[in-house]
């Protein structure tokens, strides 16, 4: 997926979302419907990631954040957890080159402490290898939970107060986001959840306070570029008031 920096994208949607966050749900059901093990669905889901990343410039999406593994997903069977970890390692090995060539900057959010050393090294290497890219900012949430992120941020903030680096009277709405894993990212404009569930499952809790939501029935392995485009276009027609009244 090579990118020629001299050829600008021509099909960008006016007023489309700059940052889209996706809860990629439904891999397990997709596999079960086919009489296959759940991991088969996760592998099919991983293939959809590339298609959606590559579609971002066409719809004016600069930031894409995807929920790959939650702090709650450790409760799944050992076979599924190990299979997902192995899939993440394979994904990084297989996709590093094409992500780089397409101009994707990859970041990971979530608590790395519980992940294995080999995977952590691969994540760090991928972040470094793509650090100069600016075309699409892909953030992969891995061992991520919104409450866990806020708790970790609060711990760091409290430490700064205790050690005299931060005045508690100056803590306001702008302060906490600087301690979140997402501190370099804009807030999501549009959050999409596939598979018919209408809940946010601890994803980007602070950051999505004013996001628009789309809950769609499609199972993640069936999610395609055209549907992504329709959702981005529909977002362009929405009236975001951020709590204010239109004058
Ligand atoms: C939810 O479906 C999906 C996950 C917990 C894993 C998401 C992972 C991928 C799409 C794989 C690849 C990602 C990367 C970044 C390579 P589910 O298992 O909860 O589905 P169900 O609700 O139908 O059981």
Short mmCIF file of C-alpha atoms and ligand atoms in Angstrom, two decimals:
data_model
loop_
_atom_site.label_atom_id
_atom_site.label_comp_id
_atom_site.label_asym_id
_atom_site.label_seq_id
_atom_site.Cartn_x
_atom_site.Cartn_y
_atom_site.Cartn_z
CA UNK A 1 0.00 0.00 0.00
CA UNK A 2 2.42 2.65 -1.22
CA UNK A 3 1.68 6.35 -0.80
CA UNK A 4 2.88 8.98 -3.23
CA UNK A 5 3.12 12.18 -1.16
CA UNK A 6 2.83 14.24 -4.36
CA UNK A 7 -0.66 12.97 -5.17
CA UNK A 8 -3.15 14.56 -2.75
CA UNK A 9 -6.34 12.73 -1.79
CA UNK A 10 -9.22 14.08 -3.80
CA UNK A 11 -12.24 12.37 -2.28
CA UNK A 12 -12.12 13.77 1.28
CA UNK A 13 -15.59 14.29 2.78
CA UNK A 14 -16.37 17.86 3.81
CA UNK A 15 -17.06 18.08 7.56
CA UNK A 16 -16.14 14.44 8.14
CA UNK A 17 -14.74 13.19 11.44
CA UNK A 18 -11.08 13.92 12.07
CA UNK A 19 -10.77 11.21 14.73
CA UNK A 20 -12.75 7.96 14.57
CA UNK A 21 -12.59 5.38 17.37
CA UNK A 22 -13.86 1.85 16.79
CA UNK A 23 -14.96 -0.92 19.15
CA UNK A 24 -14.38 -3.92 16.88
CA UNK A 25 -16.97 -6.33 18.24
CA UNK A 26 -18.51 -9.52 16.89
CA UNK A 27 -15.50 -11.62 15.86
CA UNK A 28 -16.59 -14.51 18.08
CA UNK A 29 -20.16 -14.59 16.77
CA UNK A 30 -18.92 -14.31 13.18
CA UNK A 31 -16.77 -17.41 13.71
CA UNK A 32 -19.49 -19.32 15.57
CA UNK A 33 -21.94 -18.66 12.71
CA UNK A 34 -19.45 -20.47 10.49
CA UNK A 35 -18.90 -23.35 12.91
CA UNK A 36 -15.31 -22.23 13.50
CA UNK A 37 -13.35 -21.43 16.69
CA UNK A 38 -13.45 -17.85 18.01
CA UNK A 39 -9.84 -17.21 17.00
CA UNK A 40 -10.83 -17.70 13.38
CA UNK A 41 -13.05 -14.65 13.83
CA UNK A 42 -10.23 -12.63 15.38
CA UNK A 43 -7.97 -13.45 12.41
CA UNK A 44 -10.71 -12.37 10.02
CA UNK A 45 -11.13 -9.20 12.12
CA UNK A 46 -7.43 -8.40 11.87
CA UNK A 47 -7.74 -8.36 8.07
CA UNK A 48 -10.42 -5.65 8.29
CA UNK A 49 -8.05 -3.38 10.19
CA UNK A 50 -5.88 -2.83 7.13
CA UNK A 51 -8.86 -2.00 4.91
CA UNK A 52 -10.17 0.58 7.38
CA UNK A 53 -6.73 2.16 7.93
CA UNK A 54 -6.23 2.48 4.19
CA UNK A 55 -9.67 4.07 3.78
CA UNK A 56 -8.98 6.83 6.33
CA UNK A 57 -7.40 9.38 3.93
CA UNK A 58 -10.33 8.94 1.53
CA UNK A 59 -12.76 10.09 4.21
CA UNK A 60 -10.56 12.80 5.76
CA UNK A 61 -9.92 10.72 8.89
CA UNK A 62 -6.52 11.63 10.34
CA UNK A 63 -6.79 9.68 13.59
CA UNK A 64 -8.10 6.14 13.97
CA UNK A 65 -8.19 4.47 17.38
CA UNK A 66 -9.14 0.80 17.63
CA UNK A 67 -9.99 -1.31 20.67
CA UNK A 68 -7.95 -4.50 20.29
CA UNK A 69 -7.86 -5.88 23.85
CA UNK A 70 -9.49 -4.57 27.01
CA UNK A 71 -8.41 -4.84 30.62
CA UNK A 72 -11.47 -7.10 31.01
CA UNK A 73 -10.52 -9.43 28.12
CA UNK A 74 -8.09 -11.33 30.39
CA UNK A 75 -11.22 -13.07 31.76
CA UNK A 76 -11.54 -15.03 28.48
CA UNK A 77 -10.18 -18.56 28.22
CA UNK A 78 -6.43 -19.01 28.32
CA UNK A 79 -6.57 -20.36 24.75
CA UNK A 80 -8.33 -17.25 23.44
CA UNK A 81 -6.07 -14.82 25.33
CA UNK A 82 -2.91 -16.60 24.15
CA UNK A 83 -4.29 -16.73 20.61
CA UNK A 84 -5.02 -12.99 20.63
CA UNK A 85 -1.52 -12.18 21.95
CA UNK A 86 0.01 -14.31 19.25
CA UNK A 87 -2.22 -12.57 16.66
CA UNK A 88 -0.98 -9.16 17.83
CA UNK A 89 2.63 -10.29 17.46
CA UNK A 90 1.90 -11.67 13.99
CA UNK A 91 0.06 -8.51 13.01
CA UNK A 92 3.02 -6.31 13.98
CA UNK A 93 5.51 -8.53 12.14
CA UNK A 94 3.35 -8.74 9.04
CA UNK A 95 2.09 -5.16 8.83
CA UNK A 96 5.06 -2.99 9.91
CA UNK A 97 6.31 -2.48 6.38
CA UNK A 98 2.99 -1.73 4.73
CA UNK A 99 1.90 0.56 7.57
CA UNK A 100 5.13 2.49 7.15
CA UNK A 101 4.83 2.70 3.37
CA UNK A 102 1.28 3.99 3.67
CA UNK A 103 2.43 6.76 6.03
CA UNK A 104 0.79 5.42 9.18
CA UNK A 105 2.08 6.44 12.58
CA UNK A 106 1.25 3.72 15.11
CA UNK A 107 0.82 4.31 18.82
CA UNK A 108 -0.37 1.98 21.56
CA UNK A 109 -2.46 2.97 24.55
CA UNK A 110 -3.22 0.87 27.61
CA UNK A 111 -1.17 -0.57 30.44
CA UNK A 112 1.81 -2.49 29.06
CA UNK A 113 2.83 -3.92 32.44
CA UNK A 114 0.80 -7.12 32.06
CA UNK A 115 1.92 -7.83 28.48
CA UNK A 116 4.82 -10.14 27.70
CA UNK A 117 8.28 -8.65 27.12
CA UNK A 118 8.52 -9.77 23.52
CA UNK A 119 5.23 -8.11 22.59
CA UNK A 120 6.18 -4.92 24.48
CA UNK A 121 9.43 -4.73 22.53
CA UNK A 122 7.59 -5.22 19.23
CA UNK A 123 5.12 -2.46 20.17
CA UNK A 124 7.95 -0.06 21.07
CA UNK A 125 9.81 -0.89 17.86
CA UNK A 126 6.69 -0.31 15.72
CA UNK A 127 6.06 3.03 17.43
CA UNK A 128 9.64 4.06 16.76
CA UNK A 129 9.71 2.79 13.18
CA UNK A 130 6.61 4.81 12.28
CA UNK A 131 7.24 7.89 14.46
CA UNK A 132 8.00 10.13 11.46
CA UNK A 133 4.71 9.34 9.63
CA UNK A 134 1.80 11.77 9.58
CA UNK A 135 -0.74 10.54 7.02
CA UNK A 136 -2.84 8.41 9.39
CA UNK A 137 -2.40 8.24 13.16
CA UNK A 138 -3.39 4.71 14.16
CA UNK A 139 -3.74 4.11 17.88
CA UNK A 140 -4.18 0.54 19.06
CA UNK A 141 -5.71 0.11 22.50
CA UNK A 142 -4.13 -3.00 23.99
CA UNK A 143 -4.77 -3.97 27.60
CA UNK A 144 -6.75 -0.76 27.71
CA UNK A 145 -9.60 0.24 30.00
CA UNK A 146 -10.91 3.78 30.39
CA UNK A 147 -11.23 3.55 34.17
CA UNK A 148 -7.79 1.99 34.46
CA UNK A 149 -6.36 4.81 32.32
CA UNK A 150 -7.98 7.48 34.51
CA UNK A 151 -6.72 5.71 37.66
CA UNK A 152 -3.16 5.52 36.29
CA UNK A 153 -3.34 9.17 35.22
CA UNK A 154 -4.61 10.20 38.66
CA UNK A 155 -1.75 8.33 40.32
CA UNK A 156 0.80 10.29 38.24
CA UNK A 157 -1.04 13.55 38.86
CA UNK A 158 -1.13 12.88 42.61
CA UNK A 159 2.59 12.16 42.56
CA UNK A 160 3.26 15.49 40.85
CA UNK A 161 1.20 17.25 43.53
CA UNK A 162 2.93 15.37 46.36
CA UNK A 163 6.36 16.20 44.97
CA UNK A 164 5.54 19.87 44.44
CA UNK A 165 5.46 19.92 40.64
CA UNK A 166 1.73 20.65 40.40
CA UNK A 167 -0.40 23.12 42.37
CA UNK A 168 -3.69 21.33 43.33
CA UNK A 169 -5.58 24.64 43.04
CA UNK A 170 -4.58 24.77 39.38
CA UNK A 171 -6.03 21.35 38.51
CA UNK A 172 -8.85 21.78 36.00
CA UNK A 173 -10.37 20.01 32.98
CA UNK A 174 -7.25 20.68 30.95
CA UNK A 175 -4.94 19.08 33.52
CA UNK A 176 -6.07 15.45 33.66
CA UNK A 177 -5.97 14.83 29.87
CA UNK A 178 -2.25 15.63 29.95
CA UNK A 179 -1.77 12.52 32.11
CA UNK A 180 -3.92 10.21 29.97
CA UNK A 181 -2.39 7.71 27.52
CA UNK A 182 -4.00 9.75 24.73
CA UNK A 183 -2.36 13.07 25.68
CA UNK A 184 -1.08 13.70 22.14
CA UNK A 185 -4.38 12.85 20.41
CA UNK A 186 -7.44 15.00 19.75
CA UNK A 187 -10.68 13.70 21.29
CA UNK A 188 -12.64 11.27 19.08
CA UNK A 189 -15.36 12.88 16.97
CA UNK A 190 -17.09 9.63 16.11
CA UNK A 191 -17.16 6.32 18.00
CA UNK A 192 -18.36 3.28 16.08
CA UNK A 193 -19.30 -0.02 17.69
CA UNK A 194 -20.02 -3.02 15.52
CA UNK A 195 -22.13 -6.12 16.24
CA UNK A 196 -25.36 -4.61 17.56
CA UNK A 197 -24.33 -3.96 21.17
CA UNK A 198 -25.14 -0.43 22.35
CA UNK A 199 -22.55 0.11 25.06
CA UNK A 200 -19.12 1.67 25.29
CA UNK A 201 -17.42 -1.00 27.42
CA UNK A 202 -14.89 1.24 29.18
CA UNK A 203 -13.46 2.68 25.94
CA UNK A 204 -12.08 6.25 25.92
CA UNK A 205 -14.41 7.33 28.73
CA UNK A 206 -12.98 10.79 29.33
CA UNK A 207 -12.11 11.48 25.70
CA UNK A 208 -15.54 10.60 24.24
CA UNK A 209 -17.59 12.95 26.43
CA UNK A 210 -18.81 14.83 23.35
CA UNK A 211 -18.29 12.20 20.65
CA UNK A 212 -21.05 11.14 18.31
CA UNK A 213 -21.86 7.41 18.47
CA UNK A 214 -22.82 4.88 15.82
CA UNK A 215 -23.92 1.42 16.95
CA UNK A 216 -24.24 -0.78 13.90
CA UNK A 217 -25.34 -4.41 13.49
CA UNK A 218 -22.49 -5.48 11.20
CA UNK A 219 -20.09 -7.94 12.82
CA UNK A 220 -16.53 -6.58 12.73
CA UNK A 221 -15.16 -9.12 10.17
CA UNK A 222 -17.93 -7.97 7.78
CA UNK A 223 -17.19 -4.24 8.21
CA UNK A 224 -16.07 -2.79 4.88
CA UNK A 225 -14.83 0.46 3.45
CA UNK A 226 -18.21 1.45 1.97
CA UNK A 227 -19.94 1.23 5.36
CA UNK A 228 -17.11 3.19 6.98
CA UNK A 229 -17.58 5.85 4.31
CA UNK A 230 -21.34 6.01 4.92
CA UNK A 231 -20.82 6.49 8.66
CA UNK A 232 -18.24 9.24 8.07
CA UNK A 233 -20.61 10.96 5.63
CA UNK A 234 -23.52 10.70 8.10
CA UNK A 235 -21.32 12.29 10.76
CA UNK A 236 -20.82 15.27 8.43
CA UNK A 237 -24.58 15.91 8.59
CA UNK A 238 -24.78 15.97 12.39
CA UNK A 239 -25.22 19.09 14.48
CA UNK A 240 -22.63 19.05 17.29
CA UNK A 241 -23.39 21.74 19.84
CA UNK A 242 -21.11 20.72 22.75
CA UNK A 243 -23.79 21.70 25.25
CA UNK A 244 -24.40 25.14 23.71
CA UNK A 245 -27.55 26.44 22.01
CA UNK A 246 -27.38 27.26 18.33
CA UNK A 247 -27.73 31.01 17.71
C1 LIG B 1 -14.38 -8.45 20.15
O1 LIG B 1 -15.10 -9.48 19.54
C2 LIG B 1 -13.03 -8.39 19.66
C3 LIG B 1 -11.91 -8.52 20.40
C4 LIG B 1 -11.89 -8.72 21.84
C5 LIG B 1 -10.60 -8.48 19.78
C6 LIG B 1 -10.40 -7.45 18.71
C7 LIG B 1 -9.30 -7.91 17.94
C8 LIG B 1 -9.21 -7.90 16.61
C9 LIG B 1 -10.17 -7.31 15.66
C10 LIG B 1 -8.07 -8.57 16.05
C11 LIG B 1 -7.00 -7.84 15.51
C12 LIG B 1 -6.59 -6.53 15.99
C13 LIG B 1 -5.40 -6.05 15.67
C14 LIG B 1 -4.99 -4.71 16.07
C15 LIG B 1 -4.46 -6.87 14.92
P1 LIG B 1 -15.70 -10.62 20.45
O2 LIG B 1 -14.69 -11.68 20.57
O3 LIG B 1 -16.12 -10.04 21.76
O4 LIG B 1 -16.93 -11.07 19.62
P2 LIG B 1 -18.30 -11.63 20.20
O5 LIG B 1 -18.94 -10.52 20.98
O6 LIG B 1 -19.06 -11.99 18.97
O7 LIG B 1 -17.96 -12.82 21.05
#
